Amino acid sequence: MKKSLKITLAVVATAVAIQFIPYGRDHYNPDVISTPKWDSPQTKELFDRACANCHSNRTKWPAYSSVAPVSWLVTHDVSEAREKFNVSMWGVQKRNKGKDAAEEVEEGDMPPVIYTIMHKEARLSKEEKEMLIKGLKKTFSKE
């Protein structure tokens, strides 16, 4: 058997085998407990487009999020995002720091580039980004 065929078979066998690892396929959206009082419907709409998929309990799990190893990354990222900042647990989850949300967007850290590559709806124009930052600052200024 040729070396390249052996390598190909090993890669395929590994890809199939990792599908049986029980992590990343149980997509769970807990109930929405409480949400912030948004300063405007526009801020909420922009947040929903660019942020809510990870930072709320209303995640839309795409088909690729069920295929390892991508499923592992997506599950990890959503879990971590919800833990740090979750608008579906507003006032209940103590770690929520809304004041930091505007700063993360302003600095270009959110939404992550890898996310916007896969989710074109999350790509905000310069004007939309400025509106979101302003709205986040207003929404969370009373923290």
CSV table of N, CA and C in Angstrom, one decimal:
chain,number,residue,atom,x,y,z
A,1,MET,N,0.8,-1.2,0.0
A,1,MET,CA,0.0,0.0,0.0
A,1,MET,C,0.9,1.2,0.0
A,2,LYS,N,0.6,2.2,-0.8
A,2,LYS,CA,1.4,3.4,-0.9
A,2,LYS,C,1.2,4.2,0.4
A,3,LYS,N,2.3,5.0,0.6
A,3,LYS,CA,2.4,5.8,1.9
A,3,LYS,C,1.3,6.8,1.9
A,4,SER,N,1.0,7.5,0.7
A,4,SER,CA,0.0,8.5,0.7
A,4,SER,C,-1.4,7.9,0.9
A,5,LEU,N,-1.7,6.7,0.5
A,5,LEU,CA,-3.0,6.1,0.8
A,5,LEU,C,-3.1,5.7,2.2
A,6,LYS,N,-2.0,5.3,2.8
A,6,LYS,CA,-2.0,5.0,4.3
A,6,LYS,C,-2.3,6.2,5.1
A,7,ILE,N,-1.7,7.3,4.7
A,7,ILE,CA,-1.9,8.6,5.4
A,7,ILE,C,-3.4,9.0,5.3
A,8,THR,N,-3.9,8.9,4.0
A,8,THR,CA,-5.3,9.3,3.8
A,8,THR,C,-6.2,8.5,4.6
A,9,LEU,N,-6.0,7.2,4.6
A,9,LEU,CA,-6.9,6.3,5.4
A,9,LEU,C,-6.8,6.6,6.9
A,10,ALA,N,-5.6,6.9,7.4
A,10,ALA,CA,-5.4,7.3,8.8
A,10,ALA,C,-6.2,8.5,9.1
A,11,VAL,N,-6.1,9.5,8.3
A,11,VAL,CA,-6.8,10.8,8.5
A,11,VAL,C,-8.3,10.6,8.5
A,12,VAL,N,-8.8,9.8,7.5
A,12,VAL,CA,-10.2,9.5,7.5
A,12,VAL,C,-10.7,8.7,8.7
A,13,ALA,N,-9.9,7.7,9.1
A,13,ALA,CA,-10.3,6.9,10.3
A,13,ALA,C,-10.3,7.8,11.5
A,14,THR,N,-9.3,8.7,11.7
A,14,THR,CA,-9.3,9.6,12.8
A,14,THR,C,-10.5,10.6,12.8
A,15,ALA,N,-10.8,11.1,11.6
A,15,ALA,CA,-12.0,12.0,11.5
A,15,ALA,C,-13.3,11.3,11.9
A,16,VAL,N,-13.4,10.1,11.5
A,16,VAL,CA,-14.6,9.3,11.9
A,16,VAL,C,-14.6,9.0,13.4
A,17,ALA,N,-13.5,8.6,13.9
A,17,ALA,CA,-13.4,8.2,15.3
A,17,ALA,C,-13.7,9.4,16.2
A,18,ILE,N,-13.2,10.6,15.9
A,18,ILE,CA,-13.4,11.7,16.8
A,18,ILE,C,-14.9,12.1,16.9
A,19,GLN,N,-15.7,11.6,15.9
A,19,GLN,CA,-17.1,11.9,16.0
A,19,GLN,C,-17.8,11.3,17.2
A,20,PHE,N,-17.2,10.2,17.7
A,20,PHE,CA,-17.7,9.5,18.8
A,20,PHE,C,-17.4,10.1,20.2
A,21,ILE,N,-16.5,11.1,20.2
A,21,ILE,CA,-16.2,11.7,21.5
A,21,ILE,C,-17.4,12.5,21.9
A,22,PRO,N,-17.9,12.3,23.1
A,22,PRO,CA,-19.2,12.9,23.6
A,22,PRO,C,-19.0,14.3,24.1
A,23,TYR,N,-18.5,15.2,23.3
A,23,TYR,CA,-18.4,16.6,23.6
A,23,TYR,C,-18.7,17.5,22.4
A,24,GLY,N,-19.5,18.5,22.6
A,24,GLY,CA,-19.7,19.5,21.6
A,24,GLY,C,-21.0,19.3,20.7
A,25,ARG,N,-21.7,18.2,21.0
A,25,ARG,CA,-22.9,18.0,20.2
A,25,ARG,C,-24.2,18.2,20.9
A,26,ASP,N,-24.1,18.3,22.2
A,26,ASP,CA,-25.3,18.6,23.1
A,26,ASP,C,-25.5,20.1,23.1
A,27,HIS,N,-26.2,20.6,22.2
A,27,HIS,CA,-26.4,22.0,22.1
A,27,HIS,C,-27.6,22.4,23.0
A,28,TYR,N,-27.3,23.2,23.9
A,28,TYR,CA,-28.3,23.5,25.0
A,28,TYR,C,-28.5,25.0,25.0
A,29,ASN,N,-29.8,25.4,24.9
A,29,ASN,CA,-30.1,26.8,25.1
A,29,ASN,C,-31.0,26.9,26.4
A,30,PRO,N,-30.4,27.3,27.5
A,30,PRO,CA,-31.2,27.4,28.7
A,30,PRO,C,-32.3,28.5,28.5
A,31,ASP,N,-33.3,28.5,29.4
A,31,ASP,CA,-34.3,29.5,29.4
A,31,ASP,C,-33.7,30.9,29.5
A,32,VAL,N,-34.4,31.9,28.9
A,32,VAL,CA,-34.0,33.3,29.1
A,32,VAL,C,-34.7,33.7,30.5
A,33,ILE,N,-33.9,34.1,31.4
A,33,ILE,CA,-34.4,34.5,32.7
A,33,ILE,C,-34.7,36.0,32.8
A,34,SER,N,-33.8,36.8,32.4
A,34,SER,CA,-34.0,38.2,32.4
A,34,SER,C,-33.1,38.9,31.4
A,35,THR,N,-33.6,40.0,30.8
A,35,THR,CA,-32.8,40.7,29.8
A,35,THR,C,-32.6,42.1,30.2
A,36,PRO,N,-31.6,42.8,29.7
A,36,PRO,CA,-31.4,44.2,30.1
A,36,PRO,C,-32.4,45.1,29.4
A,37,LYS,N,-32.6,46.2,29.9
A,37,LYS,CA,-33.5,47.2,29.3
A,37,LYS,C,-32.6,48.0,28.3
A,38,TRP,N,-32.8,47.7,27.0
A,38,TRP,CA,-32.0,48.3,25.9
A,38,TRP,C,-32.4,49.7,25.8
A,39,ASP,N,-31.4,50.5,25.4
A,39,ASP,CA,-31.7,52.0,25.2
A,39,ASP,C,-32.5,52.2,24.0
A,40,SER,N,-32.5,51.3,23.0
A,40,SER,CA,-33.3,51.5,21.8
A,40,SER,C,-33.4,50.1,21.1
A,41,PRO,N,-34.5,50.0,20.3
A,41,PRO,CA,-34.6,48.8,19.5
A,41,PRO,C,-33.5,48.6,18.6
A,42,GLN,N,-32.9,49.6,18.1
A,42,GLN,CA,-31.7,49.5,17.2
A,42,GLN,C,-30.5,48.9,17.9
A,43,THR,N,-30.2,49.3,19.1
A,43,THR,CA,-29.1,48.6,19.8
A,43,THR,C,-29.4,47.2,20.0
A,44,LYS,N,-30.6,46.8,20.4
A,44,LYS,CA,-30.9,45.4,20.5
A,44,LYS,C,-30.8,44.6,19.2
A,45,GLU,N,-31.2,45.2,18.1
A,45,GLU,CA,-31.1,44.6,16.8
A,45,GLU,C,-29.7,44.3,16.4
A,46,LEU,N,-28.8,45.4,16.6
A,46,LEU,CA,-27.4,45.2,16.3
A,46,LEU,C,-26.7,44.2,17.2
A,47,PHE,N,-27.1,44.2,18.5
A,47,PHE,CA,-26.5,43.2,19.4
A,47,PHE,C,-27.0,41.8,19.0
A,48,ASP,N,-28.2,41.7,18.7
A,48,ASP,CA,-28.7,40.4,18.3
A,48,ASP,C,-28.0,39.9,17.0
A,49,ARG,N,-27.7,40.7,16.1
A,49,ARG,CA,-27.0,40.3,14.8
A,49,ARG,C,-25.6,39.9,15.1
A,50,ALA,N,-24.9,40.7,15.9
A,50,ALA,CA,-23.4,40.5,16.0
A,50,ALA,C,-23.0,39.8,17.3
A,51,CYS,N,-23.8,39.7,18.3
A,51,CYS,CA,-23.3,39.3,19.6
A,51,CYS,C,-24.2,38.2,20.3
A,52,ALA,N,-25.5,38.2,20.1
A,52,ALA,CA,-26.4,37.3,20.8
A,52,ALA,C,-26.2,35.9,20.6
A,53,ASN,N,-25.6,35.5,19.5
A,53,ASN,CA,-25.5,34.1,19.2
A,53,ASN,C,-24.6,33.4,20.2
A,54,CYS,N,-23.7,34.1,20.8
A,54,CYS,CA,-22.8,33.6,21.8
A,54,CYS,C,-23.1,34.2,23.2
A,55,HIS,N,-23.5,35.4,23.3
A,55,HIS,CA,-23.7,36.1,24.6
A,55,HIS,C,-25.2,36.1,25.0
A,56,SER,N,-25.9,35.1,24.7
A,56,SER,CA,-27.3,34.9,25.2
A,56,SER,C,-27.6,33.4,25.2
A,57,ASN,N,-28.8,33.1,25.7
A,57,ASN,CA,-29.3,31.7,25.7
A,57,ASN,C,-30.1,31.4,24.4
A,58,ARG,N,-29.9,32.2,23.4
A,58,ARG,CA,-30.7,32.1,22.1
A,58,ARG,C,-29.7,31.7,21.0
A,59,THR,N,-28.8,30.9,21.2
A,59,THR,CA,-27.8,30.5,20.2
A,59,THR,C,-28.5,29.7,19.1
A,60,LYS,N,-28.1,30.1,17.9
A,60,LYS,CA,-28.5,29.3,16.7
A,60,LYS,C,-27.3,28.5,16.3
A,61,TRP,N,-27.5,27.2,16.5
A,61,TRP,CA,-26.4,26.2,16.3
A,61,TRP,C,-26.4,25.8,14.9
A,62,PRO,N,-25.4,26.2,14.1
A,62,PRO,CA,-25.3,25.8,12.7
A,62,PRO,C,-24.9,24.4,12.5
A,63,ALA,N,-25.2,23.8,11.4
A,63,ALA,CA,-24.9,22.4,11.1
A,63,ALA,C,-23.4,22.0,11.5
A,64,TYR,N,-22.5,22.9,11.1
A,64,TYR,CA,-21.1,22.5,11.4
A,64,TYR,C,-20.8,22.4,12.8
A,65,SER,N,-21.6,22.9,13.7
A,65,SER,CA,-21.4,22.9,15.2
A,65,SER,C,-21.7,21.5,15.7
A,66,SER,N,-22.0,20.5,14.9
A,66,SER,CA,-22.3,19.2,15.3
A,66,SER,C,-21.2,18.2,14.8
A,67,VAL,N,-20.2,18.7,14.1
A,67,VAL,CA,-19.1,17.9,13.5
A,67,VAL,C,-17.8,18.2,14.2
A,68,ALA,N,-17.2,17.2,14.9
A,68,ALA,CA,-15.9,17.4,15.6
A,68,ALA,C,-14.8,17.5,14.5
A,69,PRO,N,-13.8,18.3,14.8
A,69,PRO,CA,-13.5,19.0,16.0
A,69,PRO,C,-14.1,20.4,16.1
A,70,VAL,N,-14.8,20.8,15.0
A,70,VAL,CA,-15.3,22.2,15.0
A,70,VAL,C,-16.4,22.3,16.2
A,71,SER,N,-17.1,21.2,16.4
A,71,SER,CA,-18.1,21.3,17.5
A,71,SER,C,-17.5,21.5,18.8
A,72,TRP,N,-16.3,21.1,19.0
A,72,TRP,CA,-15.6,21.3,20.3
A,72,TRP,C,-15.4,22.8,20.5
A,73,LEU,N,-14.9,23.4,19.4
A,73,LEU,CA,-14.5,24.8,19.5
A,73,LEU,C,-15.7,25.7,19.7
A,74,VAL,N,-16.8,25.4,18.9
A,74,VAL,CA,-18.0,26.2,19.0
A,74,VAL,C,-18.6,26.1,20.4
A,75,THR,N,-18.7,24.9,20.9
A,75,THR,CA,-19.3,24.6,22.2
A,75,THR,C,-18.5,25.4,23.3
A,76,HIS,N,-17.2,25.3,23.2
A,76,HIS,CA,-16.3,25.9,24.2
A,76,HIS,C,-16.5,27.4,24.1
A,77,ASP,N,-16.5,28.0,22.9
A,77,ASP,CA,-16.6,29.4,22.7
A,77,ASP,C,-18.0,30.0,23.2
A,78,VAL,N,-19.0,29.3,22.9
A,78,VAL,CA,-20.4,29.7,23.4
A,78,VAL,C,-20.4,29.6,24.9
A,79,SER,N,-19.9,28.5,25.5
A,79,SER,CA,-20.0,28.4,27.0
A,79,SER,C,-19.2,29.5,27.6
A,80,GLU,N,-18.0,29.7,27.1
A,80,GLU,CA,-17.1,30.8,27.7
A,80,GLU,C,-17.8,32.2,27.6
A,81,ALA,N,-18.4,32.4,26.4
A,81,ALA,CA,-19.0,33.7,26.2
A,81,ALA,C,-20.2,33.9,27.1
A,82,ARG,N,-21.0,32.9,27.3
A,82,ARG,CA,-22.2,33.0,28.2
A,82,ARG,C,-21.7,33.2,29.6
A,83,GLU,N,-20.6,32.6,30.0
A,83,GLU,CA,-20.1,32.7,31.3
A,83,GLU,C,-19.7,34.1,31.6
A,84,LYS,N,-19.0,34.8,30.7
A,84,LYS,CA,-18.5,36.1,30.8
A,84,LYS,C,-19.5,37.2,30.7
A,85,PHE,N,-20.5,37.0,29.8
A,85,PHE,CA,-21.4,38.1,29.5
A,85,PHE,C,-22.6,37.5,28.8
A,86,ASN,N,-23.8,37.4,29.5
A,86,ASN,CA,-25.0,36.7,29.0
A,86,ASN,C,-26.2,37.6,29.2
A,87,VAL,N,-26.7,38.2,28.2
A,87,VAL,CA,-27.9,39.1,28.3
A,87,VAL,C,-29.2,38.3,28.6
A,88,SER,N,-29.2,37.0,28.6
A,88,SER,CA,-30.3,36.2,29.0
A,88,SER,C,-30.4,35.9,30.5
A,89,MET,N,-29.4,36.3,31.2
A,89,MET,CA,-29.3,36.1,32.6
A,89,MET,C,-29.1,37.4,33.3
A,90,TRP,N,-29.6,38.5,32.8
A,90,TRP,CA,-29.3,39.8,33.3
A,90,TRP,C,-29.8,40.0,34.7
A,91,GLY,N,-29.0,40.4,35.6
A,91,GLY,CA,-29.3,40.7,37.0
A,91,GLY,C,-29.2,39.4,37.8
A,92,VAL,N,-29.1,38.3,37.2
A,92,VAL,CA,-29.0,37.0,37.9
A,92,VAL,C,-27.5,36.5,37.9
A,93,GLN,N,-26.9,36.6,36.8
A,93,GLN,CA,-25.5,36.2,36.6
A,93,GLN,C,-24.6,37.3,37.1
A,94,LYS,N,-23.9,37.1,38.1
A,94,LYS,CA,-23.0,38.2,38.7
A,94,LYS,C,-21.9,38.6,37.8
A,95,ARG,N,-21.4,37.8,36.9
A,95,ARG,CA,-20.2,38.1,36.1
A,95,ARG,C,-20.6,39.1,35.0
A,96,ASN,N,-21.8,39.3,34.7
A,96,ASN,CA,-22.2,40.2,33.6
A,96,ASN,C,-21.6,41.6,33.8
A,97,LYS,N,-20.8,42.0,32.9
A,97,LYS,CA,-20.2,43.4,33.0
A,97,LYS,C,-20.5,44.1,31.7
A,98,GLY,N,-21.7,44.7,31.6
A,98,GLY,CA,-22.1,45.3,30.4
A,98,GLY,C,-21.3,46.5,30.0
A,99,LYS,N,-20.7,47.2,31.0
A,99,LYS,CA,-19.8,48.3,30.7
A,99,LYS,C,-18.6,47.9,29.8
A,100,ASP,N,-18.2,46.6,30.0
A,100,ASP,CA,-17.0,46.1,29.2
A,100,ASP,C,-17.4,45.8,27.7
A,101,ALA,N,-18.7,45.6,27.5
A,101,ALA,CA,-19.2,45.2,26.2
A,101,ALA,C,-18.8,46.2,25.1
A,102,ALA,N,-19.1,47.5,25.4
A,102,ALA,CA,-18.8,48.6,24.4
A,102,ALA,C,-17.3,48.6,24.2
A,103,GLU,N,-16.5,48.5,25.2
A,103,GLU,CA,-15.1,48.6,25.1
A,103,GLU,C,-14.6,47.4,24.2
A,104,GLU,N,-15.1,46.2,24.4
A,104,GLU,CA,-14.7,45.1,23.5
A,104,GLU,C,-15.0,45.3,22.1
A,105,VAL,N,-16.1,45.9,21.8
A,105,VAL,CA,-16.5,46.2,20.4
A,105,VAL,C,-15.6,47.3,19.9
A,106,GLU,N,-15.4,48.4,20.7
A,106,GLU,CA,-14.6,49.5,20.3
A,106,GLU,C,-13.2,49.1,20.0
A,107,GLU,N,-12.6,48.2,20.7
A,107,GLU,CA,-11.2,47.8,20.5
A,107,GLU,C,-11.1,46.7,19.4
A,108,GLY,N,-12.2,46.3,18.8
A,108,GLY,CA,-12.2,45.3,17.7
A,108,GLY,C,-12.1,43.9,18.2
A,109,ASP,N,-12.2,43.7,19.5
A,109,ASP,CA,-12.1,42.3,20.0
A,109,ASP,C,-13.4,41.5,19.8
A,110,MET,N,-14.5,42.2,19.7
A,110,MET,CA,-15.8,41.6,19.5
A,110,MET,C,-16.5,42.3,18.3
A,111,PRO,N,-17.2,41.6,17.5
A,111,PRO,CA,-17.2,40.1,17.4
A,111,PRO,C,-15.9,39.6,16.9
A,112,PRO,N,-15.4,38.4,17.2
A,112,PRO,CA,-14.2,37.9,16.7
A,112,PRO,C,-14.2,37.7,15.2
A,113,VAL,N,-13.0,38.0,14.6
A,113,VAL,CA,-12.9,37.9,13.2
A,113,VAL,C,-13.3,36.5,12.7
A,114,ILE,N,-12.9,35.4,13.4
A,114,ILE,CA,-13.3,34.1,12.9
A,114,ILE,C,-14.8,33.9,12.9
A,115,TYR,N,-15.5,34.6,13.8
A,115,TYR,CA,-16.9,34.5,13.9
A,115,TYR,C,-17.5,35.2,12.7
A,116,THR,N,-17.0,36.4,12.4
A,116,THR,CA,-17.6,37.1,11.3
A,116,THR,C,-17.3,36.5,9.9
A,117,ILE,N,-16.3,35.7,9.8
A,117,ILE,CA,-16.0,35.0,8.6
A,117,ILE,C,-17.2,34.0,8.3
A,118,MET,N,-17.6,33.3,9.3
A,118,MET,CA,-18.6,32.3,9.2
A,118,MET,C,-20.1,32.9,9.3
A,119,HIS,N,-20.2,34.1,9.8
A,119,HIS,CA,-21.5,34.7,10.0
A,119,HIS,C,-21.5,36.1,9.4
A,120,LYS,N,-21.9,36.2,8.2
A,120,LYS,CA,-21.8,37.5,7.5
A,120,LYS,C,-22.8,38.5,8.1
A,121,GLU,N,-23.8,38.1,8.7
A,121,GLU,CA,-24.8,39.0,9.4
A,121,GLU,C,-24.1,39.8,10.6
A,122,ALA,N,-23.1,39.2,11.1
A,122,ALA,CA,-22.4,39.8,12.2
A,122,ALA,C,-21.4,40.9,11.8
A,123,ARG,N,-21.1,41.0,10.5
A,123,ARG,CA,-20.2,42.0,10.0
A,123,ARG,C,-20.9,43.4,10.0
A,124,LEU,N,-20.5,44.2,10.9
A,124,LEU,CA,-21.1,45.5,11.1
A,124,LEU,C,-20.3,46.6,10.3
A,125,SER,N,-21.1,47.5,9.6
A,125,SER,CA,-20.4,48.6,8.9
A,125,SER,C,-19.9,49.5,10.0
A,126,LYS,N,-19.0,50.4,9.6
A,126,LYS,CA,-18.4,51.4,10.6
A,126,LYS,C,-19.5,52.1,11.3
A,127,GLU,N,-20.6,52.5,10.6
A,127,GLU,CA,-21.7,53.3,11.2
A,127,GLU,C,-22.4,52.4,12.2
A,128,GLU,N,-22.7,51.2,11.8
A,128,GLU,CA,-23.4,50.2,12.7
A,128,GLU,C,-22.6,50.0,14.0
A,129,LYS,N,-21.3,49.8,13.8
A,129,LYS,CA,-20.4,49.5,14.9
A,129,LYS,C,-20.5,50.7,15.9
A,130,GLU,N,-20.4,51.9,15.3
A,130,GLU,CA,-20.5,53.1,16.2
A,130,GLU,C,-21.8,53.2,16.9
A,131,MET,N,-22.9,52.9,16.2
A,131,MET,CA,-24.2,52.9,16.8
A,131,MET,C,-24.3,51.9,17.9
A,132,LEU,N,-23.7,50.7,17.7
A,132,LEU,CA,-23.8,49.6,18.7
A,132,LEU,C,-23.0,50.1,19.9
A,133,ILE,N,-21.8,50.6,19.7
A,133,ILE,CA,-21.0,51.1,20.9
A,133,ILE,C,-21.7,52.1,21.7
A,134,LYS,N,-22.3,53.1,21.0
A,134,LYS,CA,-23.0,54.1,21.7
A,134,LYS,C,-24.2,53.5,22.5
A,135,GLY,N,-24.9,52.6,21.8
A,135,GLY,CA,-26.1,52.0,22.5
A,135,GLY,C,-25.7,51.1,23.6
A,136,LEU,N,-24.6,50.4,23.5
A,136,LEU,CA,-24.1,49.6,24.7
A,136,LEU,C,-23.7,50.5,25.8
A,137,LYS,N,-23.1,51.6,25.5
A,137,LYS,CA,-22.7,52.5,26.6
A,137,LYS,C,-23.9,53.1,27.3
A,138,LYS,N,-24.9,53.4,26.6
A,138,LYS,CA,-26.2,53.9,27.2
A,138,LYS,C,-26.9,52.9,27.9
A,139,THR,N,-27.0,51.7,27.3
A,139,THR,CA,-27.8,50.6,28.0
A,139,THR,C,-27.1,50.2,29.3
A,140,PHE,N,-25.8,50.1,29.3
A,140,PHE,CA,-25.1,49.6,30.5
A,140,PHE,C,-24.5,50.7,31.4
A,141,SER,N,-24.8,52.0,31.2
A,141,SER,CA,-24.1,53.0,31.9
A,141,SER,C,-24.5,53.1,33.4
A,142,LYS,N,-25.6,52.5,33.8
A,142,LYS,CA,-26.0,52.5,35.1
A,142,LYS,C,-25.5,51.4,36.0
A,143,GLU,N,-24.6,50.6,35.5
A,143,GLU,CA,-24.1,49.5,36.3
A,143,GLU,C,-23.2,50.0,37.4
